[in-house]
Amino acid sequence: MKRSKLSLFLLLLLVIAVLASPALQGKTGKPEPDRVIPGDYDVWSVDWAPDGRIAFSGKQEGESGTATRIWLYRPEQAKPVLWTGTGSLVDSSPKWAPDGSGVVMVRKTVPTPERREFTTGIWWKEYPSGAGLRLTSGPQDRDPDWAPSGETLVFVRGDGLYNSSLLTIQKNGLGLTTLVANVQGFIATPHWGKDDKIYYTLLRQRKTVVEVAGQRFECWGLDRGSIWVYDLRTGENRPFLDNGDDNRHPVLSPDGRYLAYISSNGQPPVEERVVRDRGSLFVYDLASGTRFRVWDGVSLNGGPPCWSPDGTKLAFFSFRDNRPAVWSLKWKEHAQAETTSR
């Protein structure tokens, strides 16, 4: 009887300990990331305004991908507010102006049986009036980002899958300038830093030879990503992070000291993780040269990381619950310094 009472007492203590432990603790004992947008939305990218308002590209769960629009949201709201309703156009990649006066975004024309062309252009949408202006005519313009001054934008102009250029344009749609022309590869997600440098992702072409029925064929695709930097002062264009890993989506912190990016560095074998989340979130200290691993299981696709206005949080894209979503965490609580040349 005494032994039975003792076992019951120990079991009760175990239950109390489990219930009393923090609900959001992961395997490391640190808080798990928070979902940025409510779970009944599929979210591809977010951007924080200086006042904390969030613009995101997404749709409600169950809707077709062509219903992707730009939404506005604050954590204290019950639900996001639909901000664009543009018929057959698909809206993505929102970026707040540095003063919070509006958003630039990519608008895509979806092919139809009558019109087979797939075109994209950069648009401006003023907040809160909603007044809009088309800044570029495409046909394959993408990934806009603001200069710190808020007067100019950098964006990518594609010419098919394997040719890209890096350009700038003023916020009134004038002054189109080419910085890097006709790169053989896929340029993506440029970021204009306070150091007068533009960091961007470059995926080169990759040739694979396959043999079918005794015949050899060349197949072309995109290789791993590398991070490049274009110096606006000197015009120098050089690789910043090209080390054999798949490195993508560089974004500087608001104070310009830290560079966040996604990399395949150190990830476990494919069978041990969700294949679509084969990257990790890293932060590189430009002042000290220290690299920090922040979080594993991050998608190399989707939107780039996003800093909170105060620089304490990082948001990242992931399929961790088998749907496209964006999660955030206080990055310094998870940062683990690693010894590396970069």
GROMACS .gro file of C-alpha atoms in nm, residues 22-329:
model
  308
   22PRO     CA    1   0.685   2.682  -2.016
   23ALA     CA    2   0.450   2.597  -2.301
   24LEU     CA    3   0.668   2.741  -2.574
   25GLN     CA    4   0.994   2.571  -2.496
   26GLY     CA    5   1.178   2.375  -2.763
   27LYS     CA    6   1.433   2.098  -2.730
   28THR     CA    7   1.699   2.352  -2.636
   29GLY     CA    8   1.486   2.499  -2.358
   30LYS     CA    9   1.448   2.822  -2.556
   31PRO     CA   10   1.118   2.967  -2.683
   32GLU     CA   11   0.986   2.834  -3.012
   33PRO     CA   12   0.929   3.088  -3.294
   34ASP     CA   13   0.596   3.272  -3.300
   35ARG     CA   14   0.366   3.262  -3.600
   36VAL     CA   15   0.354   3.619  -3.731
   37ILE     CA   16   0.018   3.600  -3.912
   38PRO     CA   17  -0.289   3.397  -3.795
   39GLY     CA   18  -0.283   3.033  -3.904
   40ASP     CA   19  -0.575   3.049  -4.146
   41TYR     CA   20  -0.364   3.245  -4.395
   42ASP     CA   21  -0.099   3.118  -4.635
   43VAL     CA   22   0.184   3.372  -4.614
   44TRP     CA   23   0.482   3.406  -4.849
   45SER     CA   24   0.659   3.720  -4.729
   46VAL     CA   25   0.623   4.002  -4.475
   47ASP     CA   26   0.766   4.346  -4.412
   48TRP     CA   27   0.750   4.561  -4.098
   49ALA     CA   28   0.674   4.932  -4.119
   50PRO     CA   29   0.859   5.169  -3.883
   51ASP     CA   30   0.546   5.187  -3.664
   52GLY     CA   31   0.518   4.806  -3.636
   53ARG     CA   32   0.243   4.759  -3.893
   54ILE     CA   33   0.297   4.450  -4.107
   55ALA     CA   34   0.235   4.417  -4.480
   56PHE     CA   35   0.232   4.062  -4.610
   57SER     CA   36   0.178   3.872  -4.932
   58GLY     CA   37  -0.067   3.586  -4.894
   59LYS     CA   38  -0.417   3.447  -4.918
   60GLN     CA   39  -0.675   3.279  -4.701
   61GLU     CA   40  -0.640   2.905  -4.653
   62GLY     CA   41  -0.810   2.707  -4.928
   63GLU     CA   42  -0.806   2.986  -5.186
   64SER     CA   43  -0.631   2.952  -5.521
   65GLY     CA   44  -0.277   3.085  -5.554
   66THR     CA   45  -0.407   3.349  -5.794
   67ALA     CA   46  -0.590   3.505  -5.497
   68THR     CA   47  -0.257   3.614  -5.342
   69ARG     CA   48  -0.282   3.980  -5.241
   70ILE     CA   49  -0.124   4.231  -5.003
   71TRP     CA   50  -0.270   4.244  -4.651
   72LEU     CA   51  -0.211   4.473  -4.353
   73TYR     CA   52  -0.189   4.344  -3.998
   74ARG     CA   53  -0.101   4.437  -3.642
   75PRO     CA   54  -0.054   4.171  -3.372
   76GLU     CA   55  -0.329   4.329  -3.163
   77GLN     CA   56  -0.579   4.290  -3.449
   78ALA     CA   57  -0.817   3.997  -3.467
   79LYS     CA   58  -0.769   3.954  -3.840
   80PRO     CA   59  -0.560   4.098  -4.123
   81VAL     CA   60  -0.715   4.360  -4.351
   82LEU     CA   61  -0.713   4.301  -4.727
   83TRP     CA   62  -0.535   4.597  -4.888
   84THR     CA   63  -0.526   4.511  -5.258
   85GLY     CA   64  -0.806   4.367  -5.467
   86THR     CA   65  -0.688   4.375  -5.824
   87GLY     CA   66  -0.896   4.121  -6.012
   88SER     CA   67  -0.670   3.886  -6.204
   89LEU     CA   68  -0.344   4.044  -6.083
   90VAL     CA   69  -0.135   3.864  -5.819
   91ASP     CA   70   0.042   4.089  -5.567
   92SER     CA   71   0.361   3.991  -5.385
   93SER     CA   72   0.690   4.108  -5.228
   94PRO     CA   73   0.566   4.413  -5.031
   95LYS     CA   74   0.830   4.656  -4.901
   96TRP     CA   75   0.745   4.954  -4.680
   97ALA     CA   76   0.900   5.290  -4.761
   98PRO     CA   77   1.148   5.390  -4.487
   99ASP     CA   78   0.908   5.662  -4.365
  100GLY     CA   79   0.605   5.428  -4.368
  101SER     CA   80   0.425   5.633  -4.634
  102GLY     CA   81   0.344   5.336  -4.852
  103VAL     CA   82   0.452   5.005  -5.003
  104VAL     CA   83   0.615   4.895  -5.326
  105MET     CA   84   0.523   4.551  -5.453
  106VAL     CA   85   0.532   4.318  -5.751
  107ARG     CA   86   0.217   4.277  -5.958
  108LYS     CA   87   0.192   3.972  -6.182
  109THR     CA   88  -0.038   3.921  -6.477
  110VAL     CA   89  -0.143   3.557  -6.481
  111PRO     CA   90  -0.158   3.389  -6.825
  112THR     CA   91  -0.502   3.315  -6.968
  113PRO     CA   92  -0.616   3.113  -7.272
  114GLU     CA   93  -0.648   3.443  -7.459
  115ARG     CA   94  -0.320   3.592  -7.333
  116ARG     CA   95  -0.031   3.355  -7.277
  117GLU     CA   96   0.218   3.611  -7.148
  118PHE     CA   97   0.326   3.609  -6.782
  119THR     CA   98   0.442   3.961  -6.693
  120THR     CA   99   0.547   4.133  -6.371
  121GLY     CA  100   0.601   4.498  -6.283
  122ILE     CA  101   0.687   4.711  -5.979
  123TRP     CA  102   0.406   4.923  -5.833
  124TRP     CA  103   0.381   5.186  -5.559
  125LYS     CA  104   0.081   5.201  -5.324
  126GLU     CA  105   0.046   5.495  -5.088
  127TYR     CA  106  -0.065   5.447  -4.728
  128PRO     CA  107  -0.335   5.505  -4.609
  129SER     CA  108  -0.494   5.655  -4.924
  130GLY     CA  109  -0.425   5.351  -5.142
  131ALA     CA  110  -0.327   5.567  -5.440
  132GLY     CA  111  -0.119   5.361  -5.681
  133LEU     CA  112   0.147   5.417  -5.947
  134ARG     CA  113   0.312   5.169  -6.181
  135LEU     CA  114   0.689   5.226  -6.167
  136THR     CA  115   0.818   4.968  -6.417
  137SER     CA  116   0.670   4.799  -6.721
  138GLY     CA  117   0.851   4.466  -6.694
  139PRO     CA  118   0.802   4.224  -6.851
  140GLN     CA  119   0.989   4.039  -6.572
  141ASP     CA  120   1.062   4.286  -6.291
  142ARG     CA  121   1.077   4.157  -5.933
  143ASP     CA  122   1.215   4.189  -5.579
  144PRO     CA  123   1.208   4.565  -5.511
  145ASP     CA  124   1.388   4.717  -5.211
  146TRP     CA  125   1.426   5.074  -5.091
  147ALA     CA  126   1.734   5.289  -5.061
  148PRO     CA  127   1.773   5.413  -4.701
  149SER     CA  128   1.680   5.764  -4.824
  150GLY     CA  129   1.343   5.642  -4.947
  151GLU     CA  130   1.390   5.823  -5.279
  152THR     CA  131   1.512   5.533  -5.494
  153LEU     CA  132   1.448   5.161  -5.539
  154VAL     CA  133   1.663   4.870  -5.648
  155PHE     CA  134   1.501   4.579  -5.831
  156VAL     CA  135   1.576   4.284  -6.058
  157ARG     CA  136   1.486   4.269  -6.427
  158GLY     CA  137   1.480   3.921  -6.572
  159ASP     CA  138   1.519   3.812  -6.932
  160GLY     CA  139   1.412   3.451  -6.915
  161LEU     CA  140   1.524   3.222  -6.635
  162TYR     CA  141   1.898   3.245  -6.697
  163ASN     CA  142   1.964   3.615  -6.754
  164SER     CA  143   1.917   3.895  -6.498
  165SER     CA  144   2.009   4.258  -6.442
  166LEU     CA  145   2.017   4.479  -6.133
  167LEU     CA  146   1.859   4.822  -6.176
  168THR     CA  147   1.749   5.128  -5.979
  169ILE     CA  148   1.460   5.366  -6.034
  170GLN     CA  149   1.326   5.672  -5.854
  171LYS     CA  150   1.004   5.640  -5.658
  172ASN     CA  151   0.823   5.852  -5.918
  173GLY     CA  152   0.908   5.600  -6.192
  174LEU     CA  153   1.184   5.809  -6.352
  175GLY     CA  154   1.563   5.777  -6.366
  176LEU     CA  155   1.595   5.410  -6.461
  177THR     CA  156   1.961   5.307  -6.418
  178THR     CA  157   2.135   4.974  -6.477
  179LEU     CA  158   2.393   4.873  -6.215
  180VAL     CA  159   2.473   4.516  -6.320
  181ALA     CA  160   2.373   4.408  -6.670
  182ASN     CA  161   2.293   4.069  -6.821
  183VAL     CA  162   2.429   3.832  -6.560
  184GLN     CA  163   2.414   3.468  -6.666
  185GLY     CA  164   2.202   3.339  -6.381
  186PHE     CA  165   1.909   3.428  -6.158
  187ILE     CA  166   1.948   3.742  -5.943
  188ALA     CA  167   1.706   3.766  -5.649
  189THR     CA  168   1.619   3.958  -5.331
  190PRO     CA  169   1.855   4.259  -5.346
  191HIS     CA  170   1.888   4.462  -5.026
  192TRP     CA  171   2.011   4.823  -5.017
  193GLY     CA  172   2.221   4.874  -4.704
  194LYS     CA  173   2.311   5.186  -4.513
  195ASP     CA  174   2.674   5.127  -4.611
  196ASP     CA  175   2.601   5.225  -4.976
  197LYS     CA  176   2.620   4.860  -5.078
  198ILE     CA  177   2.356   4.642  -5.236
  199TYR     CA  178   2.361   4.278  -5.124
  200TYR     CA  179   2.185   4.023  -5.342
  201THR     CA  180   2.139   3.653  -5.419
  202LEU     CA  181   2.282   3.498  -5.736
  203LEU     CA  182   2.197   3.148  -5.858
  204ARG     CA  183   2.417   3.040  -6.148
  205GLN     CA  184   2.321   2.800  -6.426
  206ARG     CA  185   2.392   2.432  -6.377
  207LYS     CA  186   2.426   2.171  -6.650
  208THR     CA  187   2.336   1.808  -6.584
  209VAL     CA  188   2.395   1.534  -6.838
  210VAL     CA  189   2.141   1.252  -6.832
  211GLU     CA  190   2.132   0.932  -7.036
  212VAL     CA  191   1.803   0.801  -7.176
  213ALA     CA  192   1.780   0.494  -7.399
  214GLY     CA  193   2.149   0.512  -7.470
  215GLN     CA  194   2.142   0.881  -7.564
  216ARG     CA  195   2.294   1.166  -7.364
  217PHE     CA  196   2.103   1.488  -7.308
  218GLU     CA  197   2.199   1.819  -7.146
  219CYS     CA  198   1.954   1.952  -6.885
  220TRP     CA  199   1.990   2.303  -6.746
  221GLY     CA  200   1.876   2.426  -6.405
  222LEU     CA  201   1.977   2.663  -6.128
  223ASP     CA  202   2.269   2.586  -5.900
  224ARG     CA  203   2.316   2.673  -5.532
  225GLY     CA  204   2.293   3.038  -5.434
  226SER     CA  205   2.573   3.276  -5.342
  227ILE     CA  206   2.556   3.624  -5.192
  228TRP     CA  207   2.710   3.911  -5.386
  229VAL     CA  208   2.762   4.277  -5.305
  230TYR     CA  209   2.758   4.579  -5.535
  231ASP     CA  210   2.940   4.890  -5.406
  232LEU     CA  211   2.753   5.202  -5.516
  233ARG     CA  212   3.055   5.423  -5.444
  234THR     CA  213   3.307   5.234  -5.655
  235GLY     CA  214   3.092   5.026  -5.891
  236GLU     CA  215   3.270   4.709  -5.776
  237ASN     CA  216   3.061   4.392  -5.797
  238ARG     CA  217   3.202   4.091  -5.612
  239PRO     CA  218   3.103   3.773  -5.426
  240PHE     CA  219   3.048   3.824  -5.053
  241LEU     CA  220   2.955   3.469  -4.948
  242ASP     CA  221   3.037   3.196  -5.200
  243ASN     CA  222   3.166   2.893  -5.011
  244GLY     CA  223   2.998   2.581  -5.150
  245ASP     CA  224   2.681   2.616  -4.939
  246ASP     CA  225   2.348   2.737  -5.074
  247ASN     CA  226   2.341   3.099  -4.944
  248ARG     CA  227   2.048   3.330  -5.011
  249HIS     CA  228   1.840   3.634  -4.910
  250PRO     CA  229   2.077   3.884  -4.739
  251VAL     CA  230   1.909   4.156  -4.529
  252LEU     CA  231   2.084   4.413  -4.307
  253SER     CA  232   1.956   4.500  -3.960
  254PRO     CA  233   1.807   4.848  -3.910
  255ASP     CA  234   2.134   4.976  -3.761
  256GLY     CA  235   2.336   4.826  -4.048
  257ARG     CA  236   2.558   4.611  -3.828
  258TYR     CA  237   2.417   4.261  -3.880
  259LEU     CA  238   2.349   4.075  -4.204
  260ALA     CA  239   2.081   3.805  -4.182
  261TYR     CA  240   2.067   3.537  -4.450
  262ILE     CA  241   1.955   3.179  -4.516
  263SER     CA  242   2.206   2.900  -4.580
  264SER     CA  243   2.217   2.522  -4.616
  265ASN     CA  244   2.534   2.518  -4.401
  266GLY     CA  245   2.538   2.235  -4.147
  267GLN     CA  246   2.189   2.102  -4.212
  268PRO     CA  247   2.125   1.729  -4.144
  269PRO     CA  248   2.060   1.482  -4.427
  270VAL     CA  249   1.744   1.531  -4.633
  271GLU     CA  250   1.562   1.233  -4.480
  272GLU     CA  251   1.588   1.394  -4.134
  273ARG     CA  252   1.408   1.716  -4.218
  274VAL     CA  253   1.130   1.869  -4.428
  275VAL     CA  254   1.296   1.893  -4.769
  276ARG     CA  255   1.149   2.236  -4.836
  277ASP     CA  256   1.302   2.367  -4.511
  278ARG     CA  257   1.660   2.269  -4.587
  279GLY     CA  258   1.817   2.598  -4.475
  280SER     CA  259   1.914   2.770  -4.152
  281LEU     CA  260   1.885   3.131  -4.041
  282PHE     CA  261   2.224   3.297  -3.987
  283VAL     CA  262   2.334   3.642  -3.873
  284TYR     CA  263   2.675   3.778  -3.967
  285ASP     CA  264   2.826   4.060  -3.758
  286LEU     CA  265   2.985   4.296  -4.010
  287ALA     CA  266   3.176   4.473  -3.730
  288SER     CA  267   3.343   4.171  -3.565
  289GLY     CA  268   3.324   3.909  -3.840
  290THR     CA  269   3.139   3.665  -3.613
  291ARG     CA  270   2.875   3.437  -3.763
  292PHE     CA  271   2.577   3.327  -3.555
  293ARG     CA  272   2.354   3.028  -3.625
  294VAL     CA  273   2.005   3.133  -3.514
  295TRP     CA  274   1.754   2.869  -3.624
  296ASP     CA  275   1.744   2.551  -3.833
  297GLY     CA  276   1.459   2.428  -4.052
  298VAL     CA  277   1.412   2.743  -4.261
  299SER     CA  278   1.309   2.754  -4.626
  300LEU     CA  279   1.558   2.876  -4.884
  301ASN     CA  280   1.261   2.979  -5.097
  302GLY     CA  281   0.981   3.220  -5.017
  303GLY     CA  282   1.043   3.569  -4.886
  304PRO     CA  283   1.374   3.683  -4.735
  305PRO     CA  284   1.421   3.729  -4.359
  306CYS     CA  285   1.270   4.045  -4.215
  307TRP     CA  286   1.393   4.251  -3.919
  308SER     CA  287   1.158   4.412  -3.670
  309PRO     CA  288   1.190   4.793  -3.659
  310ASP     CA  289   1.397   4.779  -3.338
  311GLY     CA  290   1.624   4.502  -3.468
  312THR     CA  291   1.546   4.260  -3.185
  313LYS     CA  292   1.339   4.012  -3.388
  314LEU     CA  293   1.383   3.827  -3.713
  315ALA     CA  294   1.101   3.681  -3.920
  316PHE     CA  295   1.162   3.392  -4.160
  317PHE     CA  296   0.969   3.181  -4.409
  318SER     CA  297   0.905   2.811  -4.343
  319PHE     CA  298   0.680   2.515  -4.422
  320ARG     CA  299   0.722   2.388  -4.065
  321ASP     CA  300   0.350   2.310  -4.038
  322ASN     CA  301   0.326   2.194  -4.404
  323ARG     CA  302   0.184   2.527  -4.519
  324PRO     CA  303   0.359   2.850  -4.621
  325ALA     CA  304   0.396   3.072  -4.315
  326VAL     CA  305   0.626   3.328  -4.156
  327TRP     CA  306   0.763   3.291  -3.802
  328SER     CA  307   0.957   3.530  -3.580
  329LEU     CA  308   1.192   3.504  -3.283
   0.00000   0.00000   0.00000
